[in-house]
Every structure is written in structure tokens, then in C-alpha cells.
Amino acid sequence: MPVYKLTYFNLGALAEPIRWAFKLAEVDFEDERIEREDWPALKKSGRFPSENMPLLEIDGEVFTQSSAILRYLGNKFGLTVDDEIQRLRLDQVIDITTDVRPSFRAYFFEADPEKKEKARLTIVNEVVPLYLRQIEGIVIKTDGPYIAGSKLTYGDLSLTAALNVWIGVGVITEAQLQEAYPATAKLREAVLNVPQIKAWLEVRPKTTF
């Protein structure tokens, strides 16, 4: 059995669907969490090829890029589907949530209060609705509750983790998600109630998202 070590901030965010994949497969991994104040020095240490996280080490070999890592584990652990069109839907949803990230970065790292509030309102009123409409249109095509119907996949893990971030930072509430995007809300609820994930959420370090 390979030795896995996952390194990320003490957050869910980009690393959380990777953690969920390990939990679903019942595969042990080291969950290394970096405090934000330690990151500036660490990222220049030479350990992080892209000076970014998450980082997954497999028997000591270093891999980066959260979506690539998640797809690899999804394929390895059976969290995928054989049908090519269904796989295209999974990857489409992952890429949609990836497209949202620059708007969040602009909001998180803006120091000017007035500009920060403007960035937040843009996310709330324009960015999140645009992308959630796309996601809802994909999810609603299936019998549910997941993107590929009854099969839980890496795409569902990625989407649910992204939704948790959006809810955690307050750009949409659970009630708003349920009202405006019911199929997407149902998917998120189904993922969070998978026994292995539910058990992990009860014991994981408590963070905002």
C-alpha cells in the first residue's frame, strides 16, 4: 500500500474533497495542516514546486494541483464512472467551480474596505448566480442525487467542498441554495450524509469551511 501525505492549510477548501476520497476508500493518509503564519517561509523552502498547496506525496514523490490529485484518487478508488459523457459532466462541474476562484481571491486579499465590499457584492449578485445556474443545469439532468445519477464520484466531492466554502464565507446561505438551486442543494446534502464523510465531519478539526 502506498504511503500518502497530504499537506494544506488548516482548512477544508481545496484539500477537503481529497480527504473525503481517502475516507471513502478507507485508506490511511497523513493529514498535515500548515498554519497561515508559517506559510510564507515554507513556500520558499523548496518543498513546494509550485509554491502552492495542496500537495500530495505518494511514497515520497510530490504531486500538486488539487483537481489532478482528486481525479487520480477518484479513478484509483472507484469514485468515477465509465461513461465518457458522464465523466465530461464531472470535469465540467469541477472546472466551473475553479473559474470562481479568481473572484474569491480578489475579495479575500483586498485591503481597502470599500473595494472589498464591492468585490463581495459582485460575487453575491453576479459570480455565484452565474456559475450555480450552470451547475444546476447539469445536475438536474440526472435522476440524482449525484452528477452521475446514483453513483457518487469525485465531481460530487469537489462541488460539495466548493459549496461549503461559498456558504462558509457568506456569499450564499443554505436556505438560498435550497430555494434557487434545489438539485444542487440535494446533491450537497447527499454527499454530506454519506456515512464515511459524515463521520469525518464529526471529528475533523473545526474550521470555518
mmCIF file with all atom_site columns, C-alpha atoms in Angstrom:
data_model
loop_
_atom_site.group_PDB
_atom_site.id
_atom_site.type_symbol
_atom_site.label_atom_id
_atom_site.label_alt_id
_atom_site.label_comp_id
_atom_site.label_asym_id
_atom_site.label_entity_id
_atom_site.label_seq_id
_atom_site.pdbx_PDB_ins_code
_atom_site.Cartn_x
_atom_site.Cartn_y
_atom_site.Cartn_z
_atom_site.occupancy
_atom_site.B_iso_or_equiv
_atom_site.pdbx_formal_charge
_atom_site.auth_seq_id
_atom_site.auth_comp_id
_atom_site.auth_asym_id
_atom_site.auth_atom_id
_atom_site.pdbx_PDB_model_num
ATOM 1   C CA . MET A 1 1   ? 0.000   0.000  0.000   1.00 0.00 ? 1   MET A CA 1
ATOM 2   C CA . PRO A 1 2   ? 1.433   3.415  -0.932  1.00 0.00 ? 2   PRO A CA 1
ATOM 3   C CA . VAL A 1 3   ? 2.187   5.921  1.814   1.00 0.00 ? 3   VAL A CA 1
ATOM 4   C CA . TYR A 1 4   ? 0.171   9.115  1.358   1.00 0.00 ? 4   TYR A CA 1
ATOM 5   C CA . LYS A 1 5   ? 0.821   12.521 2.890   1.00 0.00 ? 5   LYS A CA 1
ATOM 6   C CA . LEU A 1 6   ? -1.499  15.453 2.170   1.00 0.00 ? 6   LEU A CA 1
ATOM 7   C CA . THR A 1 7   ? -0.354  18.970 3.047   1.00 0.00 ? 7   THR A CA 1
ATOM 8   C CA . TYR A 1 8   ? -2.618  22.020 3.155   1.00 0.00 ? 8   TYR A CA 1
ATOM 9   C CA . PHE A 1 9   ? -3.754  24.841 5.394   1.00 0.00 ? 9   PHE A CA 1
ATOM 10  C CA . ASN A 1 10  ? -5.877  24.066 8.451   1.00 0.00 ? 10  ASN A CA 1
ATOM 11  C CA . LEU A 1 11  ? -8.985  24.424 6.291   1.00 0.00 ? 11  LEU A CA 1
ATOM 12  C CA . GLY A 1 12  ? -11.349 22.328 4.220   1.00 0.00 ? 12  GLY A CA 1
ATOM 13  C CA . ALA A 1 13  ? -11.412 24.190 0.895   1.00 0.00 ? 13  ALA A CA 1
ATOM 14  C CA . LEU A 1 14  ? -9.255  22.638 -1.861  1.00 0.00 ? 14  LEU A CA 1
ATOM 15  C CA . ALA A 1 15  ? -7.966  19.759 0.273   1.00 0.00 ? 15  ALA A CA 1
ATOM 16  C CA . GLU A 1 16  ? -11.294 18.644 1.688   1.00 0.00 ? 16  GLU A CA 1
ATOM 17  C CA . PRO A 1 17  ? -12.553 16.600 -1.290  1.00 0.00 ? 17  PRO A CA 1
ATOM 18  C CA . ILE A 1 18  ? -9.171  14.857 -1.341  1.00 0.00 ? 18  ILE A CA 1
ATOM 19  C CA . ARG A 1 19  ? -9.561  13.987 2.340   1.00 0.00 ? 19  ARG A CA 1
ATOM 20  C CA . TRP A 1 20  ? -13.073 12.719 1.632   1.00 0.00 ? 20  TRP A CA 1
ATOM 21  C CA . ALA A 1 21  ? -11.770 10.465 -1.148  1.00 0.00 ? 21  ALA A CA 1
ATOM 22  C CA . PHE A 1 22  ? -9.350  8.835  1.286   1.00 0.00 ? 22  PHE A CA 1
ATOM 23  C CA . LYS A 1 23  ? -12.104 8.410  3.876   1.00 0.00 ? 23  LYS A CA 1
ATOM 24  C CA . LEU A 1 24  ? -14.497 6.865  1.360   1.00 0.00 ? 24  LEU A CA 1
ATOM 25  C CA . ALA A 1 25  ? -11.810 4.408  0.267   1.00 0.00 ? 25  ALA A CA 1
ATOM 26  C CA . GLU A 1 26  ? -10.840 3.755  3.904   1.00 0.00 ? 26  GLU A CA 1
ATOM 27  C CA . VAL A 1 27  ? -7.217  4.435  3.001   1.00 0.00 ? 27  VAL A CA 1
ATOM 28  C CA . ASP A 1 28  ? -4.899  5.903  5.631   1.00 0.00 ? 28  ASP A CA 1
ATOM 29  C CA . PHE A 1 29  ? -3.104  9.173  4.915   1.00 0.00 ? 29  PHE A CA 1
ATOM 30  C CA . GLU A 1 30  ? -1.165  11.759 6.874   1.00 0.00 ? 30  GLU A CA 1
ATOM 31  C CA . ASP A 1 31  ? -3.172  14.982 7.087   1.00 0.00 ? 31  ASP A CA 1
ATOM 32  C CA . GLU A 1 32  ? -0.517  17.674 7.552   1.00 0.00 ? 32  GLU A CA 1
ATOM 33  C CA . ARG A 1 33  ? -2.001  21.115 8.273   1.00 0.00 ? 33  ARG A CA 1
ATOM 34  C CA . ILE A 1 34  ? 0.021   24.294 7.875   1.00 0.00 ? 34  ILE A CA 1
ATOM 35  C CA . GLU A 1 35  ? -0.751  27.436 9.851   1.00 0.00 ? 35  GLU A CA 1
ATOM 36  C CA . ARG A 1 36  ? -1.040  30.570 7.727   1.00 0.00 ? 36  ARG A CA 1
ATOM 37  C CA . GLU A 1 37  ? 1.697   32.414 9.597   1.00 0.00 ? 37  GLU A CA 1
ATOM 38  C CA . ASP A 1 38  ? 4.147   29.601 8.756   1.00 0.00 ? 38  ASP A CA 1
ATOM 39  C CA . TRP A 1 39  ? 3.318   29.520 5.056   1.00 0.00 ? 39  TRP A CA 1
ATOM 40  C CA . PRO A 1 40  ? 5.423   32.439 3.686   1.00 0.00 ? 40  PRO A CA 1
ATOM 41  C CA . ALA A 1 41  ? 8.652   30.798 4.834   1.00 0.00 ? 41  ALA A CA 1
ATOM 42  C CA . LEU A 1 42  ? 7.574   27.267 3.942   1.00 0.00 ? 42  LEU A CA 1
ATOM 43  C CA . LYS A 1 43  ? 6.576   28.050 0.369   1.00 0.00 ? 43  LYS A CA 1
ATOM 44  C CA . LYS A 1 44  ? 10.106  29.320 -0.313  1.00 0.00 ? 44  LYS A CA 1
ATOM 45  C CA . SER A 1 45  ? 11.699  26.268 1.296   1.00 0.00 ? 45  SER A CA 1
ATOM 46  C CA . GLY A 1 46  ? 11.911  24.280 -1.942  1.00 0.00 ? 46  GLY A CA 1
ATOM 47  C CA . ARG A 1 47  ? 9.452   21.656 -0.751  1.00 0.00 ? 47  ARG A CA 1
ATOM 48  C CA . PHE A 1 48  ? 6.539   23.100 -2.744  1.00 0.00 ? 48  PHE A CA 1
ATOM 49  C CA . PRO A 1 49  ? 7.276   23.024 -6.510  1.00 0.00 ? 49  PRO A CA 1
ATOM 50  C CA . SER A 1 50  ? 4.519   25.491 -7.431  1.00 0.00 ? 50  SER A CA 1
ATOM 51  C CA . GLU A 1 51  ? 4.760   27.420 -4.158  1.00 0.00 ? 51  GLU A CA 1
ATOM 52  C CA . ASN A 1 52  ? 1.154   26.444 -3.659  1.00 0.00 ? 52  ASN A CA 1
ATOM 53  C CA . MET A 1 53  ? -0.994  23.866 -1.890  1.00 0.00 ? 53  MET A CA 1
ATOM 54  C CA . PRO A 1 54  ? -2.479  21.307 -1.551  1.00 0.00 ? 54  PRO A CA 1
ATOM 55  C CA . LEU A 1 55  ? 0.414   18.966 -2.048  1.00 0.00 ? 55  LEU A CA 1
ATOM 56  C CA . LEU A 1 56  ? 0.154   15.166 -2.088  1.00 0.00 ? 56  LEU A CA 1
ATOM 57  C CA . GLU A 1 57  ? 3.162   12.938 -1.524  1.00 0.00 ? 57  GLU A CA 1
ATOM 58  C CA . ILE A 1 58  ? 2.881   9.321  -2.679  1.00 0.00 ? 58  ILE A CA 1
ATOM 59  C CA . ASP A 1 59  ? 5.762   7.235  -1.367  1.00 0.00 ? 59  ASP A CA 1
ATOM 60  C CA . GLY A 1 60  ? 7.736   10.468 -1.149  1.00 0.00 ? 60  GLY A CA 1
ATOM 61  C CA . GLU A 1 61  ? 7.032   11.675 -4.695  1.00 0.00 ? 61  GLU A CA 1
ATOM 62  C CA . VAL A 1 62  ? 5.439   15.121 -4.751  1.00 0.00 ? 62  VAL A CA 1
ATOM 63  C CA . PHE A 1 63  ? 2.294   15.973 -6.712  1.00 0.00 ? 63  PHE A CA 1
ATOM 64  C CA . THR A 1 64  ? 0.472   19.292 -6.977  1.00 0.00 ? 64  THR A CA 1
ATOM 65  C CA . GLN A 1 65  ? -2.780  20.667 -8.465  1.00 0.00 ? 65  GLN A CA 1
ATOM 66  C CA . SER A 1 66  ? -5.860  19.818 -6.427  1.00 0.00 ? 66  SER A CA 1
ATOM 67  C CA . SER A 1 67  ? -8.098  18.808 -9.343  1.00 0.00 ? 67  SER A CA 1
ATOM 68  C CA . ALA A 1 68  ? -5.468  16.488 -10.817 1.00 0.00 ? 68  ALA A CA 1
ATOM 69  C CA . ILE A 1 69  ? -4.913  14.872 -7.414  1.00 0.00 ? 69  ILE A CA 1
ATOM 70  C CA . LEU A 1 70  ? -8.643  14.408 -6.881  1.00 0.00 ? 70  LEU A CA 1
ATOM 71  C CA . ARG A 1 71  ? -9.159  12.899 -10.341 1.00 0.00 ? 71  ARG A CA 1
ATOM 72  C CA . TYR A 1 72  ? -6.276  10.489 -9.743  1.00 0.00 ? 72  TYR A CA 1
ATOM 73  C CA . LEU A 1 73  ? -7.702  9.328  -6.418  1.00 0.00 ? 73  LEU A CA 1
ATOM 74  C CA . GLY A 1 74  ? -11.205 9.193  -7.872  1.00 0.00 ? 74  GLY A CA 1
ATOM 75  C CA . ASN A 1 75  ? -10.025 6.855  -10.614 1.00 0.00 ? 75  ASN A CA 1
ATOM 76  C CA . LYS A 1 76  ? -7.916  4.797  -8.202  1.00 0.00 ? 76  LYS A CA 1
ATOM 77  C CA . PHE A 1 77  ? -10.645 4.450  -5.574  1.00 0.00 ? 77  PHE A CA 1
ATOM 78  C CA . GLY A 1 78  ? -13.581 3.862  -7.923  1.00 0.00 ? 78  GLY A CA 1
ATOM 79  C CA . LEU A 1 79  ? -15.135 7.298  -7.440  1.00 0.00 ? 79  LEU A CA 1
ATOM 80  C CA . THR A 1 80  ? -15.757 7.723  -11.150 1.00 0.00 ? 80  THR A CA 1
ATOM 81  C CA . VAL A 1 81  ? -17.902 6.373  -13.982 1.00 0.00 ? 81  VAL A CA 1
ATOM 82  C CA . ASP A 1 82  ? -17.147 4.526  -17.216 1.00 0.00 ? 82  ASP A CA 1
ATOM 83  C CA . ASP A 1 83  ? -19.396 6.600  -19.461 1.00 0.00 ? 83  ASP A CA 1
ATOM 84  C CA . GLU A 1 84  ? -17.370 9.316  -21.201 1.00 0.00 ? 84  GLU A CA 1
ATOM 85  C CA . ILE A 1 85  ? -20.210 11.849 -21.339 1.00 0.00 ? 85  ILE A CA 1
ATOM 86  C CA . GLN A 1 86  ? -20.849 11.435 -17.631 1.00 0.00 ? 86  GLN A CA 1
ATOM 87  C CA . ARG A 1 87  ? -17.129 11.922 -16.937 1.00 0.00 ? 87  ARG A CA 1
ATOM 88  C CA . LEU A 1 88  ? -17.253 15.051 -19.063 1.00 0.00 ? 88  LEU A CA 1
ATOM 89  C CA . ARG A 1 89  ? -20.036 16.356 -16.812 1.00 0.00 ? 89  ARG A CA 1
ATOM 90  C CA . LEU A 1 90  ? -17.935 15.652 -13.719 1.00 0.00 ? 90  LEU A CA 1
ATOM 91  C CA . ASP A 1 91  ? -14.956 17.527 -15.103 1.00 0.00 ? 91  ASP A CA 1
ATOM 92  C CA . GLN A 1 92  ? -17.172 20.334 -16.365 1.00 0.00 ? 92  GLN A CA 1
ATOM 93  C CA . VAL A 1 93  ? -18.519 20.926 -12.862 1.00 0.00 ? 93  VAL A CA 1
ATOM 94  C CA . ILE A 1 94  ? -15.009 20.890 -11.387 1.00 0.00 ? 94  ILE A CA 1
ATOM 95  C CA . ASP A 1 95  ? -13.828 23.443 -13.941 1.00 0.00 ? 95  ASP A CA 1
ATOM 96  C CA . ILE A 1 96  ? -16.865 25.653 -13.311 1.00 0.00 ? 96  ILE A CA 1
ATOM 97  C CA . THR A 1 97  ? -16.055 25.834 -9.608  1.00 0.00 ? 97  THR A CA 1
ATOM 98  C CA . THR A 1 98  ? -12.414 26.512 -10.500 1.00 0.00 ? 98  THR A CA 1
ATOM 99  C CA . ASP A 1 99  ? -13.481 29.500 -12.609 1.00 0.00 ? 99  ASP A CA 1
ATOM 100 C CA . VAL A 1 100 ? -14.993 31.100 -9.498  1.00 0.00 ? 100 VAL A CA 1
ATOM 101 C CA . ARG A 1 101 ? -11.722 31.191 -7.552  1.00 0.00 ? 101 ARG A CA 1
ATOM 102 C CA . PRO A 1 102 ? -10.185 34.395 -9.004  1.00 0.00 ? 102 PRO A CA 1
ATOM 103 C CA . SER A 1 103 ? -13.199 36.392 -7.816  1.00 0.00 ? 103 SER A CA 1
ATOM 104 C CA . PHE A 1 104 ? -12.793 34.997 -4.316  1.00 0.00 ? 104 PHE A CA 1
ATOM 105 C CA . ARG A 1 105 ? -9.075  35.784 -4.286  1.00 0.00 ? 105 ARG A CA 1
ATOM 106 C CA . ALA A 1 106 ? -9.812  39.391 -5.252  1.00 0.00 ? 106 ALA A CA 1
ATOM 107 C CA . TYR A 1 107 ? -12.221 39.575 -2.330  1.00 0.00 ? 107 TYR A CA 1
ATOM 108 C CA . PHE A 1 108 ? -10.060 37.821 0.278   1.00 0.00 ? 108 PHE A CA 1
ATOM 109 C CA . PHE A 1 109 ? -6.889  39.800 -0.417  1.00 0.00 ? 109 PHE A CA 1
ATOM 110 C CA . GLU A 1 110 ? -8.420  43.255 -0.896  1.00 0.00 ? 110 GLU A CA 1
ATOM 111 C CA . ALA A 1 111 ? -7.319  45.545 1.940   1.00 0.00 ? 111 ALA A CA 1
ATOM 112 C CA . ASP A 1 112 ? -9.464  48.574 1.129   1.00 0.00 ? 112 ASP A CA 1
ATOM 113 C CA . PRO A 1 113 ? -12.849 48.151 2.923   1.00 0.00 ? 113 PRO A CA 1
ATOM 114 C CA . GLU A 1 114 ? -14.860 49.879 0.202   1.00 0.00 ? 114 GLU A CA 1
ATOM 115 C CA . LYS A 1 115 ? -13.284 47.848 -2.593  1.00 0.00 ? 115 LYS A CA 1
ATOM 116 C CA . LYS A 1 116 ? -13.629 44.671 -0.536  1.00 0.00 ? 116 LYS A CA 1
ATOM 117 C CA . GLU A 1 117 ? -17.371 45.210 -0.093  1.00 0.00 ? 117 GLU A CA 1
ATOM 118 C CA . LYS A 1 118 ? -17.726 45.934 -3.803  1.00 0.00 ? 118 LYS A CA 1
ATOM 119 C CA . ALA A 1 119 ? -15.921 42.671 -4.596  1.00 0.00 ? 119 ALA A CA 1
ATOM 120 C CA . ARG A 1 120 ? -18.183 40.788 -2.187  1.00 0.00 ? 120 ARG A CA 1
ATOM 121 C CA . LEU A 1 121 ? -21.337 42.192 -3.787  1.00 0.00 ? 121 LEU A CA 1
ATOM 122 C CA . THR A 1 122 ? -20.064 41.230 -7.225  1.00 0.00 ? 122 THR A CA 1
ATOM 123 C CA . ILE A 1 123 ? -19.599 37.649 -6.032  1.00 0.00 ? 123 ILE A CA 1
ATOM 124 C CA . VAL A 1 124 ? -23.022 37.540 -4.366  1.00 0.00 ? 124 VAL A CA 1
ATOM 125 C CA . ASN A 1 125 ? -25.020 39.186 -7.154  1.00 0.00 ? 125 ASN A CA 1
ATOM 126 C CA . GLU A 1 126 ? -23.165 38.150 -10.297 1.00 0.00 ? 126 GLU A CA 1
ATOM 127 C CA . VAL A 1 127 ? -20.477 35.483 -9.949  1.00 0.00 ? 127 VAL A CA 1
ATOM 128 C CA . VAL A 1 128 ? -22.128 32.841 -7.767  1.00 0.00 ? 128 VAL A CA 1
ATOM 129 C CA . PRO A 1 129 ? -25.540 33.015 -9.520  1.00 0.00 ? 129 PRO A CA 1
ATOM 130 C CA . LEU A 1 130 ? -23.899 32.713 -12.948 1.00 0.00 ? 130 LEU A CA 1
ATOM 131 C CA . TYR A 1 131 ? -21.985 29.576 -12.039 1.00 0.00 ? 131 TYR A CA 1
ATOM 132 C CA . LEU A 1 132 ? -24.675 27.984 -9.891  1.00 0.00 ? 132 LEU A CA 1
ATOM 133 C CA . ARG A 1 133 ? -27.146 28.266 -12.776 1.00 0.00 ? 133 ARG A CA 1
ATOM 134 C CA . GLN A 1 134 ? -24.701 26.289 -14.904 1.00 0.00 ? 134 GLN A CA 1
ATOM 135 C CA . ILE A 1 135 ? -24.194 23.667 -12.201 1.00 0.00 ? 135 ILE A CA 1
ATOM 136 C CA . GLU A 1 136 ? -27.921 23.316 -11.544 1.00 0.00 ? 136 GLU A CA 1
ATOM 137 C CA . GLY A 1 137 ? -28.489 22.783 -15.257 1.00 0.00 ? 137 GLY A CA 1
ATOM 138 C CA . ILE A 1 138 ? -26.029 19.883 -15.238 1.00 0.00 ? 138 ILE A CA 1
ATOM 139 C CA . VAL A 1 139 ? -27.177 18.235 -12.005 1.00 0.00 ? 139 VAL A CA 1
ATOM 140 C CA . ILE A 1 140 ? -30.871 18.450 -12.852 1.00 0.00 ? 140 ILE A CA 1
ATOM 141 C CA . LYS A 1 141 ? -30.362 16.337 -15.994 1.00 0.00 ? 141 LYS A CA 1
ATOM 142 C CA . THR A 1 142 ? -29.800 13.186 -13.938 1.00 0.00 ? 142 THR A CA 1
ATOM 143 C CA . ASP A 1 143 ? -32.076 11.101 -11.735 1.00 0.00 ? 143 ASP A CA 1
ATOM 144 C CA . GLY A 1 144 ? -29.887 12.238 -8.849  1.00 0.00 ? 144 GLY A CA 1
ATOM 145 C CA . PRO A 1 145 ? -28.869 12.792 -6.299  1.00 0.00 ? 145 PRO A CA 1
ATOM 146 C CA . TYR A 1 146 ? -25.378 12.989 -7.835  1.00 0.00 ? 146 TYR A CA 1
ATOM 147 C CA . ILE A 1 147 ? -23.939 14.372 -11.073 1.00 0.00 ? 147 ILE A CA 1
ATOM 148 C CA . ALA A 1 148 ? -23.829 10.822 -12.465 1.00 0.00 ? 148 ALA A CA 1
ATOM 149 C CA . GLY A 1 149 ? -27.192 9.811  -11.003 1.00 0.00 ? 149 GLY A CA 1
ATOM 150 C CA . SER A 1 150 ? -26.913 7.294  -8.172  1.00 0.00 ? 150 SER A CA 1
ATOM 151 C CA . LYS A 1 151 ? -23.099 6.990  -8.411  1.00 0.00 ? 151 LYS A CA 1
ATOM 152 C CA . LEU A 1 152 ? -21.012 9.107  -6.033  1.00 0.00 ? 152 LEU A CA 1
ATOM 153 C CA . THR A 1 153 ? -17.949 10.479 -7.825  1.00 0.00 ? 153 THR A CA 1
ATOM 154 C CA . TYR A 1 154 ? -15.011 12.809 -7.401  1.00 0.00 ? 154 TYR A CA 1
ATOM 155 C CA . GLY A 1 155 ? -17.071 15.515 -9.128  1.00 0.00 ? 155 GLY A CA 1
ATOM 156 C CA . ASP A 1 156 ? -19.630 15.464 -6.324  1.00 0.00 ? 156 ASP A CA 1
ATOM 157 C CA . LEU A 1 157 ? -16.876 15.735 -3.721  1.00 0.00 ? 157 LEU A CA 1
ATOM 158 C CA . SER A 1 158 ? -15.321 18.729 -5.465  1.00 0.00 ? 158 SER A CA 1
ATOM 159 C CA . LEU A 1 159 ? -18.642 20.520 -5.890  1.00 0.00 ? 159 LEU A CA 1
ATOM 160 C CA . THR A 1 160 ? -19.746 19.949 -2.301  1.00 0.00 ? 160 THR A CA 1
ATOM 161 C CA . ALA A 1 161 ? -16.461 21.235 -0.916  1.00 0.00 ? 161 ALA A CA 1
ATOM 162 C CA . ALA A 1 162 ? -16.775 24.357 -3.084  1.00 0.00 ? 162 ALA A CA 1
ATOM 163 C CA . LEU A 1 163 ? -20.346 24.912 -1.907  1.00 0.00 ? 163 LEU A CA 1
ATOM 164 C CA . ASN A 1 164 ? -19.186 24.601 1.694   1.00 0.00 ? 164 ASN A CA 1
ATOM 165 C CA . VAL A 1 165 ? -16.668 27.379 1.073   1.00 0.00 ? 165 VAL A CA 1
ATOM 166 C CA . TRP A 1 166 ? -19.264 29.634 -0.541  1.00 0.00 ? 166 TRP A CA 1
ATOM 167 C CA . ILE A 1 167 ? -21.649 29.074 2.353   1.00 0.00 ? 167 ILE A CA 1
ATOM 168 C CA . GLY A 1 168 ? -18.842 29.400 4.899   1.00 0.00 ? 168 GLY A CA 1
ATOM 169 C CA . VAL A 1 169 ? -17.763 32.835 3.656   1.00 0.00 ? 169 VAL A CA 1
ATOM 170 C CA . GLY A 1 170 ? -21.359 34.022 3.447   1.00 0.00 ? 170 GLY A CA 1
ATOM 171 C CA . VAL A 1 171 ? -21.868 34.619 -0.274  1.00 0.00 ? 171 VAL A CA 1
ATOM 172 C CA . ILE A 1 172 ? -24.883 32.298 -0.252  1.00 0.00 ? 172 ILE A CA 1
ATOM 173 C CA . THR A 1 173 ? -26.867 30.666 2.546   1.00 0.00 ? 173 THR A CA 1
ATOM 174 C CA . GLU A 1 174 ? -28.097 27.097 2.739   1.00 0.00 ? 174 GLU A CA 1
ATOM 175 C CA . ALA A 1 175 ? -31.678 28.388 2.524   1.00 0.00 ? 175 ALA A CA 1
ATOM 176 C CA . GLN A 1 176 ? -30.903 30.392 -0.625  1.00 0.00 ? 176 GLN A CA 1
ATOM 177 C CA . LEU A 1 177 ? -29.194 27.389 -2.197  1.00 0.00 ? 177 LEU A CA 1
ATOM 178 C CA . GLN A 1 178 ? -32.184 25.152 -1.470  1.00 0.00 ? 178 GLN A CA 1
ATOM 179 C CA . GLU A 1 179 ? -34.664 27.683 -2.833  1.00 0.00 ? 179 GLU A CA 1
ATOM 180 C CA . ALA A 1 180 ? -32.878 28.722 -6.018  1.00 0.00 ? 180 ALA A CA 1
ATOM 181 C CA . TYR A 1 181 ? -30.854 25.588 -6.846  1.00 0.00 ? 181 TYR A CA 1
ATOM 182 C CA . PRO A 1 182 ? -32.716 22.620 -5.329  1.00 0.00 ? 182 PRO A CA 1
ATOM 183 C CA . ALA A 1 183 ? -30.943 19.865 -7.285  1.00 0.00 ? 183 ALA A CA 1
ATOM 184 C CA . THR A 1 184 ? -27.535 21.237 -6.292  1.00 0.00 ? 184 THR A CA 1
ATOM 185 C CA . ALA A 1 185 ? -28.641 21.570 -2.666  1.00 0.00 ? 185 ALA A CA 1
ATOM 186 C CA . LYS A 1 186 ? -29.899 17.976 -2.720  1.00 0.00 ? 186 LYS A CA 1
ATOM 187 C CA . LEU A 1 187 ? -26.550 16.784 -4.078  1.00 0.00 ? 187 LEU A CA 1
ATOM 188 C CA . ARG A 1 188 ? -24.657 18.595 -1.324  1.00 0.00 ? 188 ARG A CA 1
ATOM 189 C CA . GLU A 1 189 ? -26.920 17.152 1.357   1.00 0.00 ? 189 GLU A CA 1
ATOM 190 C CA . ALA A 1 190 ? -26.493 13.641 -0.043  1.00 0.00 ? 190 ALA A CA 1
ATOM 191 C CA . VAL A 1 191 ? -22.688 13.925 -0.046  1.00 0.00 ? 191 VAL A CA 1
ATOM 192 C CA . LEU A 1 192 ? -22.536 15.296 3.494   1.00 0.00 ? 192 LEU A CA 1
ATOM 193 C CA . ASN A 1 193 ? -24.688 12.401 4.697   1.00 0.00 ? 193 ASN A CA 1
ATOM 194 C CA . VAL A 1 194 ? -22.553 9.628  3.214   1.00 0.00 ? 194 VAL A CA 1
ATOM 195 C CA . PRO A 1 195 ? -21.570 7.671  6.367   1.00 0.00 ? 195 PRO A CA 1
ATOM 196 C CA . GLN A 1 196 ? -17.784 7.941  5.937   1.00 0.00 ? 196 GLN A CA 1
ATOM 197 C CA . ILE A 1 197 ? -17.964 11.667 5.199   1.00 0.00 ? 197 ILE A CA 1
ATOM 198 C CA . LYS A 1 198 ? -20.455 12.327 7.974   1.00 0.00 ? 198 LYS A CA 1
ATOM 199 C CA . ALA A 1 199 ? -18.187 10.525 10.451  1.00 0.00 ? 199 ALA A CA 1
ATOM 200 C CA . TRP A 1 200 ? -15.172 12.542 9.271   1.00 0.00 ? 200 TRP A CA 1
ATOM 201 C CA . LEU A 1 201 ? -17.032 15.834 9.653   1.00 0.00 ? 201 LEU A CA 1
ATOM 202 C CA . GLU A 1 202 ? -17.739 14.986 13.278  1.00 0.00 ? 202 GLU A CA 1
ATOM 203 C CA . VAL A 1 203 ? -14.058 14.508 14.174  1.00 0.00 ? 203 VAL A CA 1
ATOM 204 C CA . ARG A 1 204 ? -12.149 16.777 11.772  1.00 0.00 ? 204 ARG A CA 1
ATOM 205 C CA . PRO A 1 205 ? -10.539 19.969 13.094  1.00 0.00 ? 205 PRO A CA 1
ATOM 206 C CA . LYS A 1 206 ? -13.237 22.640 13.267  1.00 0.00 ? 206 LYS A CA 1
ATOM 207 C CA . THR A 1 207 ? -12.734 25.437 10.752  1.00 0.00 ? 207 THR A CA 1
ATOM 208 C CA . THR A 1 208 ? -14.991 27.998 9.055   1.00 0.00 ? 208 THR A CA 1
ATOM 209 C CA . PHE A 1 209 ? -15.075 25.895 5.878   1.00 0.00 ? 209 PHE A CA 1
#
